[in-house]
Coordinates of C-alpha atoms in Angstrom, one line a residue:
M1 CA 0.0 -0.1 0.1
N2 CA 3.1 2.6 0.8
Y3 CA 4.7 1.8 -2.5
V4 CA 1.3 2.7 -4.2
V5 CA 0.8 5.6 -2.1
E6 CA 3.9 6.7 -2.8
A7 CA 4.0 6.4 -6.4
L8 CA 0.6 8.5 -6.7
R9 CA 2.0 11.3 -4.7
N10 CA 5.4 11.4 -6.7
N11 CA 3.5 10.6 -10.0
P12 CA 0.4 12.7 -9.9
E13 CA -0.5 11.9 -13.7
L14 CA -1.2 8.8 -12.1
A15 CA -3.7 9.9 -9.6
I16 CA -5.8 12.1 -12.2
F17 CA -6.0 8.9 -14.2
L18 CA -7.1 6.7 -11.7
T19 CA -9.7 9.8 -10.2
V20 CA -11.2 9.6 -13.7
A21 CA -11.5 6.0 -14.0
L22 CA -13.0 5.9 -10.7
G23 CA -15.5 8.7 -11.3
F24 CA -16.5 7.3 -14.3
L25 CA -17.4 4.0 -12.4
I26 CA -19.0 6.1 -9.6
G27 CA -21.3 8.3 -12.3
K28 CA -22.5 5.4 -14.0
L29 CA -23.5 3.6 -10.4
K30 CA -27.6 4.0 -10.4
F31 CA -29.7 4.4 -7.4
G32 CA -33.6 3.6 -9.1
S33 CA -33.5 5.7 -12.0
F34 CA -31.0 8.2 -10.4
S35 CA -27.2 8.3 -11.4
L36 CA -24.5 10.9 -10.0
G37 CA -23.1 11.4 -13.4
V38 CA -19.6 11.1 -14.4
V39 CA -19.3 14.9 -13.6
V40 CA -19.7 14.6 -10.0
G41 CA -18.4 11.0 -9.7
C42 CA -14.9 12.6 -10.6
L43 CA -15.1 15.2 -8.2
L44 CA -15.9 12.7 -5.4
A45 CA -13.4 10.2 -6.8
G46 CA -10.9 13.2 -6.6
V47 CA -11.5 14.1 -3.0
L48 CA -11.2 10.6 -2.2
V49 CA -8.2 10.0 -3.8
G50 CA -7.3 13.6 -2.9
Q51 CA -6.9 12.3 1.3
L52 CA -3.5 10.9 0.0
D53 CA -2.2 14.7 -0.2
I54 CA -1.7 14.5 -4.1
K55 CA -0.2 17.7 -5.4
V56 CA -1.1 18.5 -9.1
P57 CA 0.3 21.5 -11.0
A58 CA -2.3 24.1 -11.3
I59 CA -2.0 24.3 -15.1
V60 CA -3.1 21.0 -15.7
K61 CA -6.3 21.5 -14.8
T62 CA -6.5 25.0 -16.6
V63 CA -5.3 23.1 -20.0
F64 CA -8.2 20.4 -20.0
F65 CA -10.5 23.3 -18.5
D66 CA -9.5 25.8 -21.8
L67 CA -10.3 22.4 -23.9
F68 CA -13.7 21.9 -22.6
L69 CA -14.8 25.6 -22.8
F70 CA -13.7 25.9 -26.4
T71 CA -15.6 22.6 -27.3
T72 CA -18.8 23.8 -25.2
G73 CA -18.4 27.2 -27.3
Y74 CA -17.8 25.0 -30.4
K75 CA -21.0 23.3 -30.4
V76 CA -23.5 26.0 -29.3
G77 CA -21.9 28.5 -31.5
P78 CA -24.7 28.7 -34.1
Q79 CA -27.6 28.9 -31.7
F80 CA -25.8 31.3 -29.7
F81 CA -25.6 33.6 -33.3
R82 CA -29.0 32.6 -33.9
A83 CA -30.4 33.9 -30.6
L84 CA -29.8 37.4 -31.6
K85 CA -32.5 37.2 -34.3
R86 CA -35.9 38.4 -34.2
D87 CA -37.6 35.1 -34.1
A88 CA -35.4 33.6 -31.2
L89 CA -35.8 36.4 -28.9
P90 CA -38.5 35.1 -26.8
Q91 CA -36.2 32.3 -25.9
M92 CA -33.4 34.4 -25.4
A93 CA -35.6 36.5 -23.4
L94 CA -36.7 33.7 -20.9
T95 CA -33.4 32.8 -20.7
V96 CA -31.9 36.1 -19.5
V97 CA -34.4 36.4 -17.0
L98 CA -34.0 32.8 -15.4
C99 CA -30.2 32.8 -15.4
V100 CA -30.3 36.4 -13.7
T101 CA -32.4 35.3 -11.0
C102 CA -30.1 32.6 -10.4
L103 CA -27.2 35.2 -10.2
L104 CA -29.3 37.1 -7.8
M105 CA -30.4 34.2 -5.9
A106 CA -27.2 32.8 -4.9
L107 CA -25.5 36.5 -4.1
G108 CA -28.7 37.0 -2.1
F109 CA -28.7 33.6 -0.4
S110 CA -25.0 33.8 0.3
K111 CA -25.2 37.3 1.9
L112 CA -27.9 36.3 4.2
L113 CA -26.2 33.1 5.6
N114 CA -22.9 34.9 5.8
F115 CA -21.4 32.3 3.2
D116 CA -17.8 33.0 2.1
I117 CA -16.8 33.7 -1.5
G118 CA -16.0 30.0 -2.2
T119 CA -19.1 29.0 -1.0
A120 CA -21.2 31.1 -3.1
A121 CA -19.6 30.4 -6.3
G122 CA -20.3 26.8 -5.4
L123 CA -23.4 27.3 -4.7
L124 CA -23.9 29.1 -7.9
A125 CA -22.3 26.1 -9.8
G126 CA -24.2 23.4 -8.1
A127 CA -27.6 24.5 -7.7
F128 CA -27.8 25.8 -11.2
S129 CA -25.8 22.7 -13.1
E130 CA -23.0 24.6 -14.4
S131 CA -19.7 23.1 -13.5
T132 CA -17.6 25.6 -15.8
V133 CA -18.7 28.6 -12.8
I134 CA -15.8 26.6 -10.3
G135 CA -13.2 27.2 -13.3
T136 CA -14.0 30.9 -13.8
A137 CA -15.0 31.7 -10.1
G138 CA -11.8 30.1 -9.1
E139 CA -9.4 32.5 -11.3
A140 CA -11.3 35.1 -10.3
I141 CA -11.4 34.4 -6.8
Q142 CA -6.8 33.9 -7.1
R143 CA -6.6 37.5 -8.4
L144 CA -8.3 38.8 -4.9
D145 CA -5.8 40.8 -3.2
L146 CA -5.8 38.1 0.1
P147 CA -3.2 36.2 1.7
Q148 CA -2.3 33.2 -0.6
A149 CA -3.5 30.5 2.0
E150 CA -7.0 32.1 2.3
R151 CA -7.3 32.1 -1.5
T152 CA -6.8 28.6 -1.4
A153 CA -9.3 27.9 1.4
L154 CA -11.8 29.6 -0.9
V155 CA -11.0 28.4 -3.9
N156 CA -11.4 24.7 -1.7
N157 CA -14.8 25.8 -0.4
I158 CA -16.2 25.8 -4.4
P159 CA -16.1 22.0 -5.2
V160 CA -17.7 21.4 -1.2
A161 CA -20.9 23.5 -2.4
Y162 CA -21.0 22.3 -5.7
A163 CA -21.1 18.8 -4.7
V164 CA -24.2 19.3 -2.3
T165 CA -26.0 21.7 -4.4
Y166 CA -25.5 20.0 -7.4
L167 CA -27.3 16.4 -6.2
V168 CA -30.1 18.6 -5.0
G169 CA -30.6 20.9 -7.6
T170 CA -30.1 18.6 -10.4
A171 CA -32.2 15.6 -9.1
A172 CA -34.8 18.0 -7.9
L173 CA -35.0 20.0 -11.6
V174 CA -35.7 16.4 -13.4
W175 CA -38.5 15.8 -11.2
F176 CA -39.7 19.4 -11.2
L177 CA -40.0 20.6 -14.7
P178 CA -41.8 17.6 -16.2
K179 CA -44.1 16.9 -13.5
V180 CA -44.7 20.6 -11.3
G181 CA -43.8 22.5 -14.7
P182 CA -47.0 21.5 -16.3
R183 CA -49.3 22.6 -13.7
L184 CA -48.0 25.5 -13.2
M185 CA -49.2 26.6 -16.8
G186 CA -52.3 24.7 -16.1
I187 CA -52.2 21.9 -18.6
N188 CA -51.5 18.4 -19.0
L189 CA -48.4 17.8 -21.0
R190 CA -49.3 14.6 -22.7
E191 CA -52.4 16.2 -24.2
I192 CA -50.8 19.0 -25.6
A193 CA -48.1 16.7 -26.9
A194 CA -50.6 15.0 -28.3
Q195 CA -52.1 17.9 -30.4
R196 CA -48.8 18.2 -32.0
S197 CA -48.4 14.6 -32.5
E198 CA -46.6 14.7 -36.0
K199 CA -44.6 11.6 -36.2
A200 CA -41.1 13.2 -34.8
G201 CA -38.7 10.4 -35.6
P202 CA -36.5 8.6 -33.4
A203 CA -35.6 9.8 -29.9
G204 CA -32.3 8.6 -30.0
D205 CA -29.2 6.1 -30.7
V206 CA -27.5 3.5 -29.3
E207 CA -24.1 2.5 -30.7
G208 CA -24.3 -0.5 -32.7
V209 CA -28.2 -0.8 -32.1
T210 CA -30.3 0.1 -34.9
S211 CA -34.1 0.2 -35.3
A212 CA -36.2 -2.4 -36.7
A213 CA -38.9 -0.3 -37.8
R214 CA -37.4 1.2 -41.5
L215 CA -38.3 4.5 -41.8
F216 CA -38.0 4.5 -45.9
D217 CA -37.9 2.0 -48.2
V218 CA -37.3 0.7 -51.6
R219 CA -39.9 -1.9 -52.9
A220 CA -41.2 -3.1 -56.2
Y221 CA -45.0 -3.3 -57.5
R222 CA -46.3 -4.9 -61.0
V223 CA -48.2 -2.1 -62.7
E224 CA -51.8 -3.5 -62.5
N225 CA -53.6 0.3 -62.1
P226 CA -54.9 1.5 -65.4
A227 CA -54.3 5.0 -64.5
L228 CA -51.1 4.8 -64.4
T229 CA -50.3 3.3 -67.6
N230 CA -49.3 5.2 -70.8
K231 CA -47.5 7.8 -68.6
T232 CA -43.9 8.5 -68.0
I233 CA -42.6 8.6 -64.6
A234 CA -42.5 12.5 -64.6
E235 CA -45.8 12.6 -65.5
I236 CA -47.0 10.4 -62.9
E237 CA -44.7 12.4 -60.2
A238 CA -46.2 15.7 -61.4
A239 CA -49.7 14.7 -60.7
P240 CA -51.2 16.0 -57.2
R241 CA -50.4 13.7 -54.6
A242 CA -50.9 13.5 -50.5
A243 CA -47.6 11.7 -50.2
R244 CA -43.9 12.2 -51.0
A245 CA -43.4 8.4 -53.3
F246 CA -40.7 8.4 -56.2
V247 CA -40.2 6.1 -59.0
L248 CA -36.4 5.7 -59.0
R249 CA -36.7 3.2 -62.2
F250 CA -38.5 0.2 -63.8
R251 CA -38.6 -2.8 -65.9
S252 CA -40.5 -3.4 -69.3
G253 CA -39.9 -7.0 -69.9
A254 CA -35.8 -7.5 -69.5
A255 CA -35.1 -3.8 -70.1
L256 CA -34.6 -1.7 -67.1
F257 CA -35.0 2.3 -67.4
D258 CA -34.3 5.0 -65.0
H259 CA -36.6 7.7 -63.9
A260 CA -35.8 10.1 -66.7
S261 CA -36.9 7.9 -69.4
D262 CA -39.1 8.8 -71.8
R263 CA -40.5 5.4 -72.2
R264 CA -44.2 5.1 -71.3
I265 CA -44.8 2.6 -68.5
Q266 CA -47.5 -0.5 -69.4
L267 CA -49.4 -2.7 -67.5
G268 CA -47.2 -5.8 -66.4
D269 CA -44.1 -3.3 -65.7
I270 CA -42.3 -3.3 -62.4
V271 CA -41.6 -0.2 -60.8
A272 CA -39.2 0.4 -57.8
V273 CA -40.7 2.9 -55.4
M274 CA -38.8 4.9 -52.5
A275 CA -41.5 6.1 -49.8
R276 CA -41.7 6.2 -46.4
Y277 CA -43.2 2.8 -44.5
E278 CA -45.9 3.7 -44.0
I279 CA -47.0 4.9 -47.6
H280 CA -46.1 1.4 -48.6
A281 CA -48.0 -0.2 -46.2
A282 CA -51.1 1.8 -47.1
R283 CA -51.4 3.1 -50.5
G284 CA -48.8 0.5 -52.2
D285 CA -51.6 -2.0 -53.7
V286 CA -52.7 1.2 -55.5
I287 CA -50.2 0.5 -57.9
G288 CA -50.5 -3.3 -58.0
P289 CA -48.8 -6.6 -56.1
E290 CA -45.8 -6.3 -54.7
V291 CA -43.1 -8.7 -56.1
S292 CA -39.5 -9.7 -55.8
D293 CA -37.2 -8.1 -58.3
P294 CA -33.6 -7.9 -56.7
E295 CA -31.8 -6.6 -60.0
L296 CA -34.3 -3.7 -60.5
L297 CA -33.7 -2.8 -56.3
D298 CA -30.0 -2.9 -57.0
I299 CA -30.0 0.7 -56.9
P300 CA -27.1 2.9 -55.2
L301 CA -28.7 4.6 -52.2
E302 CA -26.4 7.0 -49.8
A303 CA -26.9 8.1 -46.5
L304 CA -24.8 11.5 -45.8
D305 CA -24.8 14.0 -42.9
V306 CA -25.0 17.7 -44.5
I307 CA -24.2 21.0 -42.8
V308 CA -26.7 23.9 -43.7
T309 CA -25.2 26.7 -44.7
G310 CA -27.4 28.6 -47.5
R311 CA -29.0 31.5 -46.5
G312 CA -31.9 30.8 -48.5
I313 CA -32.3 27.8 -46.4
D314 CA -32.4 29.6 -43.1
G315 CA -35.9 29.6 -41.3
T316 CA -37.3 27.3 -44.1
S317 CA -39.9 24.5 -42.8
L318 CA -39.2 21.2 -43.5
A319 CA -42.8 20.9 -45.3
E320 CA -41.3 24.2 -47.6
L321 CA -38.0 22.5 -48.0
A322 CA -39.7 19.1 -49.2
E323 CA -41.4 21.1 -52.0
G324 CA -38.3 21.5 -53.9
E325 CA -37.3 20.6 -57.1
F326 CA -33.5 19.2 -55.5
A327 CA -35.5 17.2 -52.7
R328 CA -36.9 14.5 -55.3
G329 CA -36.3 10.9 -54.1
V330 CA -34.6 12.7 -50.8
F331 CA -35.5 11.9 -47.0
L332 CA -34.7 13.1 -44.0
S333 CA -33.8 10.5 -41.6
K334 CA -32.4 12.9 -38.7
L335 CA -32.1 16.4 -38.4
M336 CA -29.4 17.3 -35.3
R337 CA -29.0 21.1 -33.4
S338 CA -26.0 21.7 -31.2
G339 CA -25.8 17.6 -30.8
I340 CA -29.2 17.6 -29.7
T341 CA -31.8 15.4 -32.1
M342 CA -34.8 17.6 -33.6
P343 CA -38.1 16.6 -34.0
V344 CA -38.7 15.5 -37.9
V345 CA -42.0 17.2 -38.7
A346 CA -43.1 19.5 -41.1
T347 CA -43.3 22.8 -39.3
T348 CA -39.6 22.4 -38.1
R349 CA -37.4 25.4 -39.4
I350 CA -34.2 24.6 -40.4
N351 CA -31.1 27.0 -38.8
R352 CA -28.0 27.7 -40.7
G353 CA -25.6 25.1 -38.5
D354 CA -28.2 22.2 -38.5
V355 CA -27.0 18.8 -39.2
M356 CA -29.5 16.9 -42.1
S357 CA -29.1 13.3 -42.2
L358 CA -30.3 12.6 -45.8
V359 CA -31.2 9.1 -47.7
G360 CA -31.8 8.6 -51.0
P361 CA -30.5 7.6 -54.3
L362 CA -26.7 8.7 -54.8
P363 CA -26.9 11.3 -57.4
E364 CA -30.3 12.9 -55.6
V365 CA -28.5 13.0 -52.4
E366 CA -25.6 14.7 -53.8
R367 CA -27.6 17.0 -55.7
A368 CA -29.2 17.9 -52.6
A369 CA -26.2 18.5 -50.5
A370 CA -24.9 21.1 -52.9
I371 CA -28.0 23.0 -52.4
L372 CA -28.5 22.6 -48.7
G373 CA -24.8 23.2 -47.5
Y374 CA -21.4 21.3 -47.4
P375 CA -21.5 17.4 -47.0
D376 CA -19.9 16.5 -43.8
R377 CA -18.3 12.9 -44.8
R378 CA -17.0 10.8 -41.9
T379 CA -13.5 11.3 -41.1
S380 CA -11.6 10.6 -37.7
A381 CA -9.1 13.8 -38.5
T382 CA -9.7 16.7 -35.8
D383 CA -8.5 20.2 -37.5
M384 CA -5.9 20.9 -34.4
I385 CA -4.8 24.2 -36.1
F386 CA -8.3 25.5 -36.0
V387 CA -8.9 24.2 -32.0
G388 CA -5.1 25.4 -31.1
L389 CA -5.6 29.0 -32.8
G390 CA -9.2 29.6 -31.5
I391 CA -8.2 28.4 -28.0
F392 CA -4.9 31.2 -28.0
L393 CA -6.6 33.7 -29.5
G394 CA -9.8 33.2 -26.7
G395 CA -7.0 33.6 -24.3
L396 CA -5.5 36.5 -25.4
F397 CA -9.3 38.5 -25.7
G398 CA -9.9 37.1 -22.4
L399 CA -7.0 38.3 -20.4
L400 CA -8.5 42.2 -21.2
S401 CA -10.1 43.9 -18.3
V402 CA -12.5 46.4 -17.8
V403 CA -13.4 49.0 -14.7
V404 CA -16.9 48.9 -13.8
W405 CA -17.7 50.7 -10.6
G406 CA -14.0 50.4 -9.6
V407 CA -14.1 46.6 -10.1
P408 CA -11.6 44.9 -12.8
L409 CA -14.0 42.9 -14.7
T410 CA -12.2 40.1 -17.1
L411 CA -13.3 37.2 -18.8
T412 CA -10.2 35.4 -17.9
A413 CA -8.0 33.1 -20.2
S414 CA -10.3 30.5 -19.7
G415 CA -13.7 33.0 -20.5
G416 CA -11.9 33.7 -23.6
A417 CA -11.6 30.4 -24.9
L418 CA -15.2 29.6 -24.6
F419 CA -15.7 32.8 -26.2
M420 CA -13.8 31.9 -29.2
G421 CA -15.1 28.8 -29.2
L422 CA -18.7 30.4 -29.9
V423 CA -17.0 32.6 -32.9
F424 CA -15.3 29.4 -34.0
G425 CA -18.5 27.0 -34.0
W426 CA -20.4 29.9 -35.7
L427 CA -17.6 30.1 -38.5
R428 CA -17.6 26.4 -38.9
S429 CA -21.4 26.6 -39.4
V430 CA -21.1 29.0 -42.2
Y431 CA -17.5 27.7 -43.8
P432 CA -17.6 23.9 -43.0
F433 CA -15.0 23.4 -45.1
F434 CA -12.4 23.6 -42.6
G435 CA -12.3 23.4 -38.7
R436 CA -14.0 20.0 -38.5
I437 CA -14.4 18.2 -35.4
P438 CA -15.5 14.4 -35.4
E439 CA -18.0 13.7 -32.8
P440 CA -15.8 11.2 -31.2
A441 CA -13.3 14.2 -30.7
I442 CA -16.0 16.3 -29.2
W443 CA -16.9 13.5 -26.8
I444 CA -12.9 13.5 -25.3
F445 CA -12.6 17.5 -25.4
D446 CA -15.9 18.1 -24.0
T447 CA -16.5 15.0 -21.4
V448 CA -13.0 13.7 -20.7
G449 CA -11.9 17.6 -20.6
L450 CA -14.3 18.6 -18.3
C451 CA -14.1 15.5 -16.0
M452 CA -10.3 15.8 -15.8
F453 CA -10.6 19.5 -14.7
I454 CA -13.3 18.4 -11.9
G455 CA -11.2 15.1 -10.9
I456 CA -8.1 17.7 -10.3
V457 CA -10.3 19.9 -8.3
G458 CA -11.6 17.3 -6.1
L459 CA -7.7 16.1 -5.8
G460 CA -7.0 19.8 -4.5
A461 CA -10.0 20.0 -2.2
G462 CA -9.6 16.5 -0.6
P463 CA -8.1 17.2 2.5
S464 CA -10.2 20.2 3.5
F465 CA -13.6 18.7 1.7
V466 CA -14.9 16.6 5.0
S467 CA -14.7 19.7 7.6
G468 CA -16.1 22.2 4.9
L469 CA -19.0 20.0 4.2
K470 CA -19.4 19.3 8.3
T471 CA -19.4 23.2 8.5
T472 CA -22.1 24.2 5.8
G473 CA -23.6 20.6 4.7
L474 CA -27.3 21.7 6.1
S475 CA -27.6 24.5 5.3
L476 CA -26.7 24.3 1.6
V477 CA -29.1 21.2 1.1
A478 CA -32.1 23.7 1.9
V479 CA -30.3 26.6 0.0
G480 CA -29.4 24.3 -2.8
L481 CA -33.0 22.8 -3.1
V482 CA -34.8 26.6 -2.9
S483 CA -32.2 27.9 -5.6
S484 CA -32.2 25.8 -8.0
L485 CA -36.2 25.6 -8.1
L486 CA -37.5 29.3 -7.6
P487 CA -35.6 30.6 -10.9
H488 CA -37.3 28.0 -13.1
T489 CA -40.5 28.8 -11.5
V490 CA -40.1 32.3 -12.6
G491 CA -39.0 31.1 -16.3
I492 CA -42.0 29.0 -16.6
L493 CA -44.3 31.7 -15.3
F494 CA -42.3 34.7 -17.4
G495 CA -42.5 32.1 -20.6
R496 CA -45.8 31.6 -20.3
Y497 CA -48.0 34.0 -19.4
V498 CA -45.6 37.0 -20.5
L499 CA -44.0 36.2 -23.7
K500 CA -47.0 33.7 -24.3
M501 CA -44.7 31.1 -25.6
D502 CA -45.9 27.4 -26.5
P503 CA -45.6 25.2 -23.0
L504 CA -43.8 22.7 -24.9
I505 CA -41.1 25.1 -25.9
V506 CA -41.0 26.7 -22.3
L507 CA -40.2 23.4 -20.7
G508 CA -37.5 22.9 -23.2
A509 CA -36.1 26.4 -22.7
C510 CA -36.0 26.2 -19.2
A511 CA -34.0 22.9 -19.2
G512 CA -31.4 24.6 -21.9
A513 CA -31.0 28.1 -19.8
G514 CA -30.4 25.8 -17.0
T515 CA -28.0 23.5 -19.3
I516 CA -29.7 20.3 -17.7
T517 CA -29.7 18.0 -20.6
A518 CA -31.2 15.3 -18.1
A519 CA -34.3 17.6 -17.6
L520 CA -34.8 17.9 -21.4
R521 CA -35.1 13.9 -21.3
A522 CA -37.1 13.8 -18.8
I523 CA -39.6 16.2 -20.3
Q524 CA -39.6 14.1 -23.7
D525 CA -39.9 11.3 -22.0
E526 CA -43.4 12.5 -19.7
A527 CA -44.8 14.3 -22.8
Q528 CA -44.0 11.2 -25.2
S529 CA -42.5 13.9 -27.9
S530 CA -39.2 15.1 -29.1
I531 CA -40.8 18.6 -29.7
P532 CA -39.4 20.3 -26.2
A533 CA -36.0 20.0 -28.0
L534 CA -36.8 22.8 -30.2
G535 CA -36.8 25.2 -27.1
Y536 CA -33.7 23.9 -25.5
T537 CA -30.6 24.5 -28.1
V538 CA -31.1 28.6 -27.9
P539 CA -31.4 28.9 -24.6
Y540 CA -28.6 26.3 -23.8
A541 CA -26.2 28.5 -25.8
I542 CA -27.2 31.4 -24.1
G543 CA -27.2 29.9 -20.5
N544 CA -23.8 28.3 -20.9
I545 CA -22.3 32.0 -21.6
L546 CA -24.3 33.5 -18.9
L547 CA -23.9 31.3 -16.0
T548 CA -20.0 30.9 -17.0
A549 CA -19.6 34.4 -16.8
W550 CA -21.4 35.1 -13.5
G551 CA -18.7 33.3 -11.7
P552 CA -16.2 36.3 -11.9
I553 CA -19.3 38.4 -11.5
L554 CA -20.4 36.7 -8.3
V555 CA -17.1 36.8 -7.0
A556 CA -16.6 40.3 -7.6
L557 CA -20.1 41.5 -6.2
M558 CA -19.4 39.5 -2.7
S559 CA -16.0 41.0 -2.6
I560 CA -17.8 44.5 -2.1

């Protein structure tokens, strides 16, 4: 045992990896339907390992924190700038009201109960599920004109308050938003969702698992309907119809003809039709009986992700988009926005930076991709020039300071990394031929970067964690509960009765403004609809920025 302890003390990098391993293990443990999550798991693991008095250079956690913040900005950049447009103003207003209430709650309770600056910052970080505050507030505390020992004690109090209030606040909000939120608005969540019950597509993906329910299919039918005979494919598709169904090619005798042929279809010919599965099931026999014809159906299909960049596409609904000539034979299997799956319904509007997963014959998909934006073909390479330069420029910008009422305010280098991540993420959505960060790399930068940072915070706070928890634990439980619920209550009432927003969008916006993805999932499960996600992305982008910025602002206000 002594060998292991000495190895950890003399080689702190080993302690970091042990902390992350234990943290992910703790985070995956389930208590009924509730789990701590890997972030809190890494904090607790860091506290546990930190009892061995492990010293980790501060620069290590800063590197991981900057990488995490830049990636966070990169993900939400397009939606952050989208919030500046008129149609996103209600969601932006709700987010500002909720986030300002969060700051006032943390400041008010801290002043009332005489919390120190570190505990106040931990309350803000935990009750409102914004772990970035740990970093930005910690950096602000280190710049205070106080003895180093006092600054260290204040910084170590942040994770103590964070651990307590995060557990209370997150668990409460995951229950509060889907259960109490609808009652505050006087609605039945499932009934409201049922009124907007257009099929929204799959709720999520599991690696290596696919649904047996096929959204689209290509099937062969023998033509026995006289109304279809003596017409070309173009003439058949030009006729008014209620559903999107396309004849990709057909067989007449032994000869095959593509959809551009001017040859006319006759009784007995076999046509290959691409349509949604339910169209085949409900109306396929209008053509004639289904037959097996592997040669006819041997058509190259492509599944391609496309980043929307066209200005003419921005704000267009899916129904309007489907009417375009370029959409012939092309279907949308998934729509992603800031990493969140959006409902695929006729009224959903496309934003620049969205990722559309298209399915269809290869030539048609390529043609549609050229009009919509940029084909995002799979690759494992990350544009590290883009990442490194972004964090460097962001750090330089963040180090600039401005004096307000005699108090110097600055984003800090880490806050600058977040800001430049927003800018670079937006640039990527507009000019997607550079700056690619694949999803696996985003997960590493985002999740592992944050967990490394939190784990190192736990290692540093370990020796003083237990004593700090005994001092403020009981009061923090009550304060964390009230502080987390009251701002969301204000947000729900303000969004529904002042801004007159759709109740599903209000709940999604509150989950986004509070940066609580788990709450969004709970709302969608309760509503049995993915429509609340439409209100999540813009508030999530704004909420990340405001709550992160509140860290140094709270430190400055507590210092007055």
